[in-house]
PDB file of C-alpha atoms and ligand atoms in Angstrom:
ATOM      1  CA  MET A   1     -50.216 151.440 276.197  1.00  0.00           C
ATOM      2  CA  THR A   2     -52.497 151.271 273.144  1.00  0.00           C
ATOM      3  CA  GLU A   3     -49.782 149.234 271.424  1.00  0.00           C
ATOM      4  CA  ASP A   4     -49.926 146.663 274.227  1.00  0.00           C
ATOM      5  CA  LEU A   5     -53.685 146.368 273.801  1.00  0.00           C
ATOM      6  CA  PHE A   6     -53.304 145.616 270.101  1.00  0.00           C
ATOM      7  CA  GLU A   7     -50.313 143.321 270.542  1.00  0.00           C
ATOM      8  CA  ASP A   8     -52.424 140.196 271.062  1.00  0.00           C
ATOM      9  CA  GLN A   9     -54.566 140.828 268.007  1.00  0.00           C
ATOM     10  CA  ARG A  10     -51.472 140.732 265.835  1.00  0.00           C
ATOM     11  CA  LEU A  11     -50.423 137.300 267.049  1.00  0.00           C
ATOM     12  CA  PRO A  12     -50.595 134.906 264.114  1.00  0.00           C
ATOM     13  CA  TRP A  13     -53.571 132.644 263.953  1.00  0.00           C
ATOM     14  CA  GLN A  14     -52.359 129.133 263.266  1.00  0.00           C
ATOM     15  CA  GLU A  15     -54.508 126.614 261.472  1.00  0.00           C
ATOM     16  CA  ALA A  16     -53.478 123.051 260.547  1.00  0.00           C
ATOM     17  CA  LEU A  17     -54.991 122.019 257.201  1.00  0.00           C
ATOM     18  CA  CYS A  18     -53.788 118.466 257.762  1.00  0.00           C
ATOM     19  CA  PRO A  19     -50.774 116.936 259.492  1.00  0.00           C
ATOM     20  CA  GLY A  20     -47.746 118.840 258.150  1.00  0.00           C
ATOM     21  CA  ALA A  21     -49.628 121.805 256.610  1.00  0.00           C
ATOM     22  CA  LEU A  22     -49.782 124.833 258.887  1.00  0.00           C
ATOM     23  CA  VAL A  23     -51.304 128.201 257.953  1.00  0.00           C
ATOM     24  CA  LEU A  24     -49.784 131.165 259.820  1.00  0.00           C
ATOM     25  CA  ARG A  25     -52.265 133.983 259.196  1.00  0.00           C
ATOM     26  CA  GLY A  26     -50.631 137.376 258.830  1.00  0.00           C
ATOM     27  CA  TYR A  27     -47.197 136.023 259.735  1.00  0.00           C
ATOM     28  CA  ALA A  28     -45.426 138.074 257.031  1.00  0.00           C
ATOM     29  CA  LEU A  29     -47.382 141.305 257.611  1.00  0.00           C
ATOM     30  CA  PRO A  30     -44.734 142.988 259.791  1.00  0.00           C
ATOM     31  CA  HIS A  31     -42.217 142.383 256.989  1.00  0.00           C
ATOM     32  CA  ASP A  32     -44.298 143.109 253.894  1.00  0.00           C
ATOM     33  CA  ALA A  33     -42.463 146.298 252.908  1.00  0.00           C
ATOM     34  CA  ALA A  34     -39.041 144.667 253.355  1.00  0.00           C
ATOM     35  CA  LEU A  35     -40.160 141.590 251.395  1.00  0.00           C
ATOM     36  CA  LEU A  36     -41.447 143.729 248.527  1.00  0.00           C
ATOM     37  CA  ALA A  37     -38.259 145.823 248.416  1.00  0.00           C
ATOM     38  CA  ALA A  38     -36.207 142.617 248.262  1.00  0.00           C
ATOM     39  CA  LEU A  39     -38.531 141.267 245.579  1.00  0.00           C
ATOM     40  CA  ASP A  40     -37.875 144.352 243.423  1.00  0.00           C
ATOM     41  CA  THR A  41     -34.133 143.728 243.680  1.00  0.00           C
ATOM     42  CA  VAL A  42     -34.562 140.096 242.636  1.00  0.00           C
ATOM     43  CA  ALA A  43     -36.909 140.919 239.740  1.00  0.00           C
ATOM     44  CA  ALA A  44     -34.533 143.624 238.457  1.00  0.00           C
ATOM     45  CA  ALA A  45     -31.776 140.987 238.090  1.00  0.00           C
ATOM     46  CA  ALA A  46     -34.005 138.078 237.047  1.00  0.00           C
ATOM     47  CA  PRO A  47     -37.125 139.416 235.317  1.00  0.00           C
ATOM     48  CA  PHE A  48     -40.485 137.675 235.581  1.00  0.00           C
ATOM     49  CA  ARG A  49     -41.228 135.464 232.582  1.00  0.00           C
ATOM     50  CA  HIS A  50     -44.033 133.194 231.467  1.00  0.00           C
ATOM     51  CA  MET A  51     -42.584 129.717 231.376  1.00  0.00           C
ATOM     52  CA  VAL A  52     -43.543 127.367 228.590  1.00  0.00           C
ATOM     53  CA  THR A  53     -44.992 124.045 229.687  1.00  0.00           C
ATOM     54  CA  PRO A  54     -43.569 120.840 228.225  1.00  0.00           C
ATOM     55  CA  GLY A  55     -46.818 120.741 226.223  1.00  0.00           C
ATOM     56  CA  GLY A  56     -45.948 124.083 224.599  1.00  0.00           C
ATOM     57  CA  TYR A  57     -48.369 126.345 226.455  1.00  0.00           C
ATOM     58  CA  HIS A  58     -47.426 129.593 228.153  1.00  0.00           C
ATOM     59  CA  MET A  59     -48.267 129.595 231.851  1.00  0.00           C
ATOM     60  CA  SER A  60     -50.655 132.346 232.939  1.00  0.00           C
ATOM     61  CA  VAL A  61     -48.520 132.804 236.064  1.00  0.00           C
ATOM     62  CA  ALA A  62     -45.223 134.661 235.587  1.00  0.00           C
ATOM     63  CA  THR A  63     -42.221 133.341 237.512  1.00  0.00           C
ATOM     64  CA  THR A  64     -38.717 134.186 238.595  1.00  0.00           C
ATOM     65  CA  SER A  65     -36.312 132.756 241.150  1.00  0.00           C
ATOM     66  CA  CYS A  66     -33.511 133.560 243.540  1.00  0.00           C
ATOM     67  CA  GLY A  67     -31.004 131.497 245.479  1.00  0.00           C
ATOM     68  CA  SER A  68     -28.680 128.694 244.380  1.00  0.00           C
ATOM     69  CA  TYR A  69     -31.399 127.105 242.265  1.00  0.00           C
ATOM     70  CA  GLY A  70     -34.202 128.459 240.120  1.00  0.00           C
ATOM     71  CA  TRP A  71     -37.165 126.834 238.447  1.00  0.00           C
ATOM     72  CA  VAL A  72     -36.899 126.653 234.660  1.00  0.00           C
ATOM     73  CA  SER A  73     -38.750 124.971 231.832  1.00  0.00           C
ATOM     74  CA  ASP A  74     -38.157 124.189 228.193  1.00  0.00           C
ATOM     75  CA  HIS A  75     -39.224 121.572 225.649  1.00  0.00           C
ATOM     76  CA  THR A  76     -37.503 118.881 227.769  1.00  0.00           C
ATOM     77  CA  GLY A  77     -39.631 119.670 230.835  1.00  0.00           C
ATOM     78  CA  TYR A  78     -39.233 121.431 234.175  1.00  0.00           C
ATOM     79  CA  ARG A  79     -36.142 121.359 236.357  1.00  0.00           C
ATOM     80  CA  TYR A  80     -34.085 123.264 238.880  1.00  0.00           C
ATOM     81  CA  ASP A  81     -31.067 125.021 237.392  1.00  0.00           C
ATOM     82  CA  ARG A  82     -28.258 127.084 238.888  1.00  0.00           C
ATOM     83  CA  LEU A  83     -28.386 129.478 235.924  1.00  0.00           C
ATOM     84  CA  ASP A  84     -31.193 131.726 234.735  1.00  0.00           C
ATOM     85  CA  PRO A  85     -31.673 130.809 231.049  1.00  0.00           C
ATOM     86  CA  ALA A  86     -32.837 134.394 230.349  1.00  0.00           C
ATOM     87  CA  THR A  87     -29.459 135.857 231.331  1.00  0.00           C
ATOM     88  CA  GLY A  88     -27.125 132.850 231.370  1.00  0.00           C
ATOM     89  CA  THR A  89     -25.970 133.911 234.835  1.00  0.00           C
ATOM     90  CA  PRO A  90     -26.618 132.564 238.348  1.00  0.00           C
ATOM     91  CA  TRP A  91     -29.900 133.588 239.978  1.00  0.00           C
ATOM     92  CA  PRO A  92     -29.708 136.588 242.324  1.00  0.00           C
ATOM     93  CA  PRO A  93     -29.055 135.586 245.934  1.00  0.00           C
ATOM     94  CA  LEU A  94     -31.864 134.895 248.395  1.00  0.00           C
ATOM     95  CA  PRO A  95     -32.332 138.200 250.239  1.00  0.00           C
ATOM     96  CA  PRO A  96     -31.650 137.852 253.994  1.00  0.00           C
ATOM     97  CA  VAL A  97     -35.256 138.893 254.809  1.00  0.00           C
ATOM     98  CA  PHE A  98     -36.500 135.934 252.709  1.00  0.00           C
ATOM     99  CA  ILE A  99     -34.184 133.463 254.465  1.00  0.00           C
ATOM    100  CA  GLN A 100     -35.044 134.729 257.945  1.00  0.00           C
ATOM    101  CA  LEU A 101     -38.795 134.628 257.382  1.00  0.00           C
ATOM    102  CA  ALA A 102     -38.629 131.144 255.876  1.00  0.00           C
ATOM    103  CA  GLN A 103     -36.501 129.862 258.754  1.00  0.00           C
ATOM    104  CA  ASP A 104     -38.695 131.404 261.443  1.00  0.00           C
ATOM    105  CA  ALA A 105     -41.944 130.195 259.878  1.00  0.00           C
ATOM    106  CA  ALA A 106     -40.561 126.679 259.399  1.00  0.00           C
ATOM    107  CA  ALA A 107     -39.392 126.595 263.026  1.00  0.00           C
ATOM    108  CA  SER A 108     -42.869 127.689 264.200  1.00  0.00           C
ATOM    109  CA  ALA A 109     -44.228 124.636 262.414  1.00  0.00           C
ATOM    110  CA  GLY A 110     -41.664 122.338 264.017  1.00  0.00           C
ATOM    111  CA  PHE A 111     -39.082 122.289 261.222  1.00  0.00           C
ATOM    112  CA  GLU A 112     -36.011 123.556 263.052  1.00  0.00           C
ATOM    113  CA  GLY A 113     -32.914 124.315 260.999  1.00  0.00           C
ATOM    114  CA  PHE A 114     -34.658 124.778 257.655  1.00  0.00           C
ATOM    115  CA  VAL A 115     -32.267 126.558 255.290  1.00  0.00           C
ATOM    116  CA  PRO A 116     -33.778 127.277 251.872  1.00  0.00           C
ATOM    117  CA  ASP A 117     -31.521 127.241 248.819  1.00  0.00           C
ATOM    118  CA  ALA A 118     -34.224 128.279 246.337  1.00  0.00           C
ATOM    119  CA  GLY A 119     -36.844 131.014 246.285  1.00  0.00           C
ATOM    120  CA  LEU A 120     -39.484 130.605 243.585  1.00  0.00           C
ATOM    121  CA  ILE A 121     -41.633 133.637 242.927  1.00  0.00           C
ATOM    122  CA  ASN A 122     -44.997 133.460 241.181  1.00  0.00           C
ATOM    123  CA  ARG A 123     -46.864 136.546 239.963  1.00  0.00           C
ATOM    124  CA  TYR A 124     -50.593 136.367 239.257  1.00  0.00           C
ATOM    125  CA  VAL A 125     -52.709 138.975 237.501  1.00  0.00           C
ATOM    126  CA  PRO A 126     -56.512 138.635 237.413  1.00  0.00           C
ATOM    127  CA  GLY A 127     -57.432 135.447 235.549  1.00  0.00           C
ATOM    128  CA  ALA A 128     -54.078 133.745 236.154  1.00  0.00           C
ATOM    129  CA  ARG A 129     -54.261 130.314 237.763  1.00  0.00           C
ATOM    130  CA  LEU A 130     -52.133 127.326 238.656  1.00  0.00           C
ATOM    131  CA  SER A 131     -53.546 123.912 237.842  1.00  0.00           C
ATOM    132  CA  LEU A 132     -53.421 121.023 240.278  1.00  0.00           C
ATOM    133  CA  HIS A 133     -49.864 119.664 240.621  1.00  0.00           C
ATOM    134  CA  GLN A 134     -47.335 118.129 242.998  1.00  0.00           C
ATOM    135  CA  ASP A 135     -43.936 119.662 243.842  1.00  0.00           C
ATOM    136  CA  ARG A 136     -41.613 116.695 243.607  1.00  0.00           C
ATOM    137  CA  ASP A 137     -38.450 117.926 241.897  1.00  0.00           C
ATOM    138  CA  GLU A 138     -36.672 118.831 245.126  1.00  0.00           C
ATOM    139  CA  HIS A 139     -34.133 116.327 246.439  1.00  0.00           C
ATOM    140  CA  ASP A 140     -35.146 116.225 250.075  1.00  0.00           C
ATOM    141  CA  PHE A 141     -38.863 115.757 250.741  1.00  0.00           C
ATOM    142  CA  GLY A 142     -38.029 115.859 254.464  1.00  0.00           C
ATOM    143  CA  ALA A 143     -37.552 119.615 254.126  1.00  0.00           C
ATOM    144  CA  PRO A 144     -40.744 121.706 254.132  1.00  0.00           C
ATOM    145  CA  ILE A 145     -41.777 124.355 251.620  1.00  0.00           C
ATOM    146  CA  VAL A 146     -42.661 127.746 253.059  1.00  0.00           C
ATOM    147  CA  SER A 147     -45.056 129.888 251.017  1.00  0.00           C
ATOM    148  CA  VAL A 148     -45.828 133.578 251.475  1.00  0.00           C
ATOM    149  CA  SER A 149     -48.839 135.291 249.896  1.00  0.00           C
ATOM    150  CA  LEU A 150     -48.674 139.000 249.052  1.00  0.00           C
ATOM    151  CA  GLY A 151     -51.101 141.302 247.265  1.00  0.00           C
ATOM    152  CA  LEU A 152     -54.538 140.280 246.013  1.00  0.00           C
ATOM    153  CA  PRO A 153     -56.297 137.396 247.790  1.00  0.00           C
ATOM    154  CA  ALA A 154     -56.447 133.972 246.149  1.00  0.00           C
ATOM    155  CA  VAL A 155     -58.274 130.719 246.634  1.00  0.00           C
ATOM    156  CA  PHE A 156     -55.816 127.907 247.114  1.00  0.00           C
ATOM    157  CA  LEU A 157     -56.879 124.339 246.289  1.00  0.00           C
ATOM    158  CA  PHE A 158     -55.481 121.701 248.587  1.00  0.00           C
ATOM    159  CA  GLY A 159     -55.958 118.035 247.743  1.00  0.00           C
ATOM    160  CA  GLY A 160     -54.289 114.842 248.830  1.00  0.00           C
ATOM    161  CA  PRO A 161     -51.634 112.391 247.710  1.00  0.00           C
ATOM    162  CA  ARG A 162     -53.605 111.448 244.568  1.00  0.00           C
ATOM    163  CA  ARG A 163     -54.705 113.827 241.819  1.00  0.00           C
ATOM    164  CA  THR A 164     -58.286 112.603 242.161  1.00  0.00           C
ATOM    165  CA  ASP A 165     -58.459 113.214 245.928  1.00  0.00           C
ATOM    166  CA  LYS A 166     -61.094 115.681 247.076  1.00  0.00           C
ATOM    167  CA  THR A 167     -59.780 119.247 247.376  1.00  0.00           C
ATOM    168  CA  VAL A 168     -60.539 121.896 249.955  1.00  0.00           C
ATOM    169  CA  ARG A 169     -60.511 125.625 249.170  1.00  0.00           C
ATOM    170  CA  VAL A 170     -58.280 127.733 251.376  1.00  0.00           C
ATOM    171  CA  PRO A 171     -58.447 131.521 251.048  1.00  0.00           C
ATOM    172  CA  LEU A 172     -54.968 133.069 251.242  1.00  0.00           C
ATOM    173  CA  VAL A 173     -54.568 136.806 251.765  1.00  0.00           C
ATOM    174  CA  HIS A 174     -51.731 139.320 251.919  1.00  0.00           C
ATOM    175  CA  GLY A 175     -49.298 138.330 254.657  1.00  0.00           C
ATOM    176  CA  ASP A 176     -50.397 134.722 255.087  1.00  0.00           C
ATOM    177  CA  VAL A 177     -47.628 132.152 255.348  1.00  0.00           C
ATOM    178  CA  VAL A 178     -48.080 128.402 254.960  1.00  0.00           C
ATOM    179  CA  VAL A 179     -45.578 125.716 255.899  1.00  0.00           C
ATOM    180  CA  TRP A 180     -45.948 122.482 253.926  1.00  0.00           C
ATOM    181  CA  GLY A 181     -44.070 119.542 255.356  1.00  0.00           C
ATOM    182  CA  GLY A 182     -44.516 115.983 256.502  1.00  0.00           C
ATOM    183  CA  PRO A 183     -47.223 114.103 254.615  1.00  0.00           C
ATOM    184  CA  ALA A 184     -48.604 117.348 253.094  1.00  0.00           C
ATOM    185  CA  ARG A 185     -45.327 117.944 251.293  1.00  0.00           C
ATOM    186  CA  LEU A 186     -46.348 115.790 248.338  1.00  0.00           C
ATOM    187  CA  TYR A 187     -50.064 116.623 248.251  1.00  0.00           C
ATOM    188  CA  TYR A 188     -51.663 117.960 245.080  1.00  0.00           C
ATOM    189  CA  HIS A 189     -52.440 121.665 245.100  1.00  0.00           C
ATOM    190  CA  GLY A 190     -53.279 124.580 242.827  1.00  0.00           C
ATOM    191  CA  VAL A 191     -54.656 128.105 242.704  1.00  0.00           C
ATOM    192  CA  LEU A 192     -58.060 129.143 241.251  1.00  0.00           C
ATOM    193  CA  PRO A 193     -58.148 131.979 238.708  1.00  0.00           C
ATOM    194  CA  LEU A 194     -57.297 135.251 240.459  1.00  0.00           C
ATOM    195  CA  LYS A 195     -60.249 137.600 240.858  1.00  0.00           C
ATOM    196  CA  ASP A 196     -60.095 141.249 239.823  1.00  0.00           C
ATOM    197  CA  GLY A 197     -59.098 143.674 242.505  1.00  0.00           C
ATOM    198  CA  CYS A 198     -56.616 146.311 243.549  1.00  0.00           C
ATOM    199  CA  HIS A 199     -54.311 145.807 246.505  1.00  0.00           C
ATOM    200  CA  PRO A 200     -53.031 148.951 248.255  1.00  0.00           C
ATOM    201  CA  LEU A 201     -49.372 147.830 248.061  1.00  0.00           C
ATOM    202  CA  LEU A 202     -49.305 145.648 244.970  1.00  0.00           C
ATOM    203  CA  GLY A 203     -52.108 146.893 242.745  1.00  0.00           C
ATOM    204  CA  GLU A 204     -53.736 144.345 240.434  1.00  0.00           C
ATOM    205  CA  GLN A 205     -51.542 141.386 241.270  1.00  0.00           C
ATOM    206  CA  ARG A 206     -50.750 138.620 243.693  1.00  0.00           C
ATOM    207  CA  ILE A 207     -47.206 137.512 244.480  1.00  0.00           C
ATOM    208  CA  ASN A 208     -46.447 134.125 245.978  1.00  0.00           C
ATOM    209  CA  LEU A 209     -42.985 133.409 247.355  1.00  0.00           C
ATOM    210  CA  THR A 210     -42.013 129.793 248.000  1.00  0.00           C
ATOM    211  CA  PHE A 211     -38.861 128.854 249.853  1.00  0.00           C
ATOM    212  CA  ARG A 212     -37.448 125.397 249.281  1.00  0.00           C
ATOM    213  CA  LYS A 213     -34.518 123.126 249.743  1.00  0.00           C
ATOM    214  CA  ALA A 214     -34.077 122.102 246.118  1.00  0.00           C
ATOM    215  CA  GLY A 215     -30.478 120.847 245.945  1.00  0.00           C
TER     216      GLY A 215
HETATM  217  C1  MD3 B 301     -48.404 122.223 249.067  1.00  0.00           C
HETATM  218  N1  MD3 B 301     -47.476 127.906 244.276  1.00  0.00           N
HETATM  219  O1  MD3 B 301     -45.038 127.431 243.304  1.00  0.00           O
HETATM  220  S1  MD3 B 301     -48.212 128.245 247.256  1.00  0.00           S
HETATM  221  C2  MD3 B 301     -45.768 126.438 243.509  1.00  0.00           C
HETATM  222  O2  MD3 B 301     -49.776 130.262 245.314  1.00  0.00           O
HETATM  223  C3  MD3 B 301     -47.129 126.648 244.014  1.00  0.00           C
HETATM  224  O3  MD3 B 301     -48.314 130.337 243.751  1.00  0.00           O
HETATM  225  C4  MD3 B 301     -48.817 128.246 244.648  1.00  0.00           C
HETATM  226  O4  MD3 B 301     -47.848 125.724 244.144  1.00  0.00           O
HETATM  227  C5  MD3 B 301     -48.969 129.722 244.581  1.00  0.00           C
HETATM  228  O5  MD3 B 301     -45.398 125.284 243.329  1.00  0.00           O
HETATM  229  C6  MD3 B 301     -49.190 127.714 245.931  1.00  0.00           C
HETATM  230  C7  MD3 B 301     -48.538 126.985 248.347  1.00  0.00           C
HETATM  231  C8  MD3 B 301     -47.808 125.697 248.153  1.00  0.00           C
HETATM  232  C9  MD3 B 301     -46.540 125.634 247.637  1.00  0.00           C
HETATM  233  C10 MD3 B 301     -45.881 124.422 247.593  1.00  0.00           C
HETATM  234  C11 MD3 B 301     -46.502 123.272 248.080  1.00  0.00           C
HETATM  235  C12 MD3 B 301     -48.413 124.571 248.612  1.00  0.00           C
HETATM  236  C13 MD3 B 301     -47.791 123.344 248.583  1.00  0.00           C
HETATM  237  C14 MD3 B 301     -45.863 122.025 248.079  1.00  0.00           C
HETATM  238  C15 MD3 B 301     -46.477 120.926 248.599  1.00  0.00           C
HETATM  239  C16 MD3 B 301     -47.768 121.015 249.085  1.00  0.00           C
HETATM  240 FE1   FE B 302     -46.702 123.878 243.973  1.00  0.00          FE
END
């Protein structure tokens, strides 16, 4: 009875940032424990590392990957690779809970049949940030990217097709999912420096999962 009363309040609140970019507030909340357990399995096989930018700087965000392709960098630049350079072995598989969530969220945004082949995982500690960039190394820009925020809240910067376009600030909290497709797929975006805080499940960090069709 009480559960029925609260049912409606748990329905995700959908918000279109622009055509193709849909925020699904709290969409991942029912699965947060399963997502974090799966994340631990991935990170045990492919540890988080601070990638080096082509310019020689260490990123403040730590990354790892799962699936057929992972995101790697070296002096030659960034690319997708089937092997984790830290271990020389294939990336751990995409956990089923990752694939299901990505598929369901994409379908809610109108992208039926989305099957990710890459899961990129970013870990932020207070002060870590991601400067404005485009994601354009995937082969099929027709496929969306699904992102899941876990842990500490962050302020996401969302721009336009040009680096100099005005940006809007979008707060993203634990459990929020965003589907980026259509015109938004190639828009510039970034994350402001993470503020101090302590999340009940994740402590002093934010995890962002992104699911992509890279190959
Ligand atoms: C908009 N990650 O991994 S997620 C990234 O919070 C990345 O860690 C950020 O940008 C993070 O590349 C933002 C939201 C996101 C991801 C991919 C996008 C937004 C996007 C691709 C196109 C447009
Ligand atoms: Fe990005």
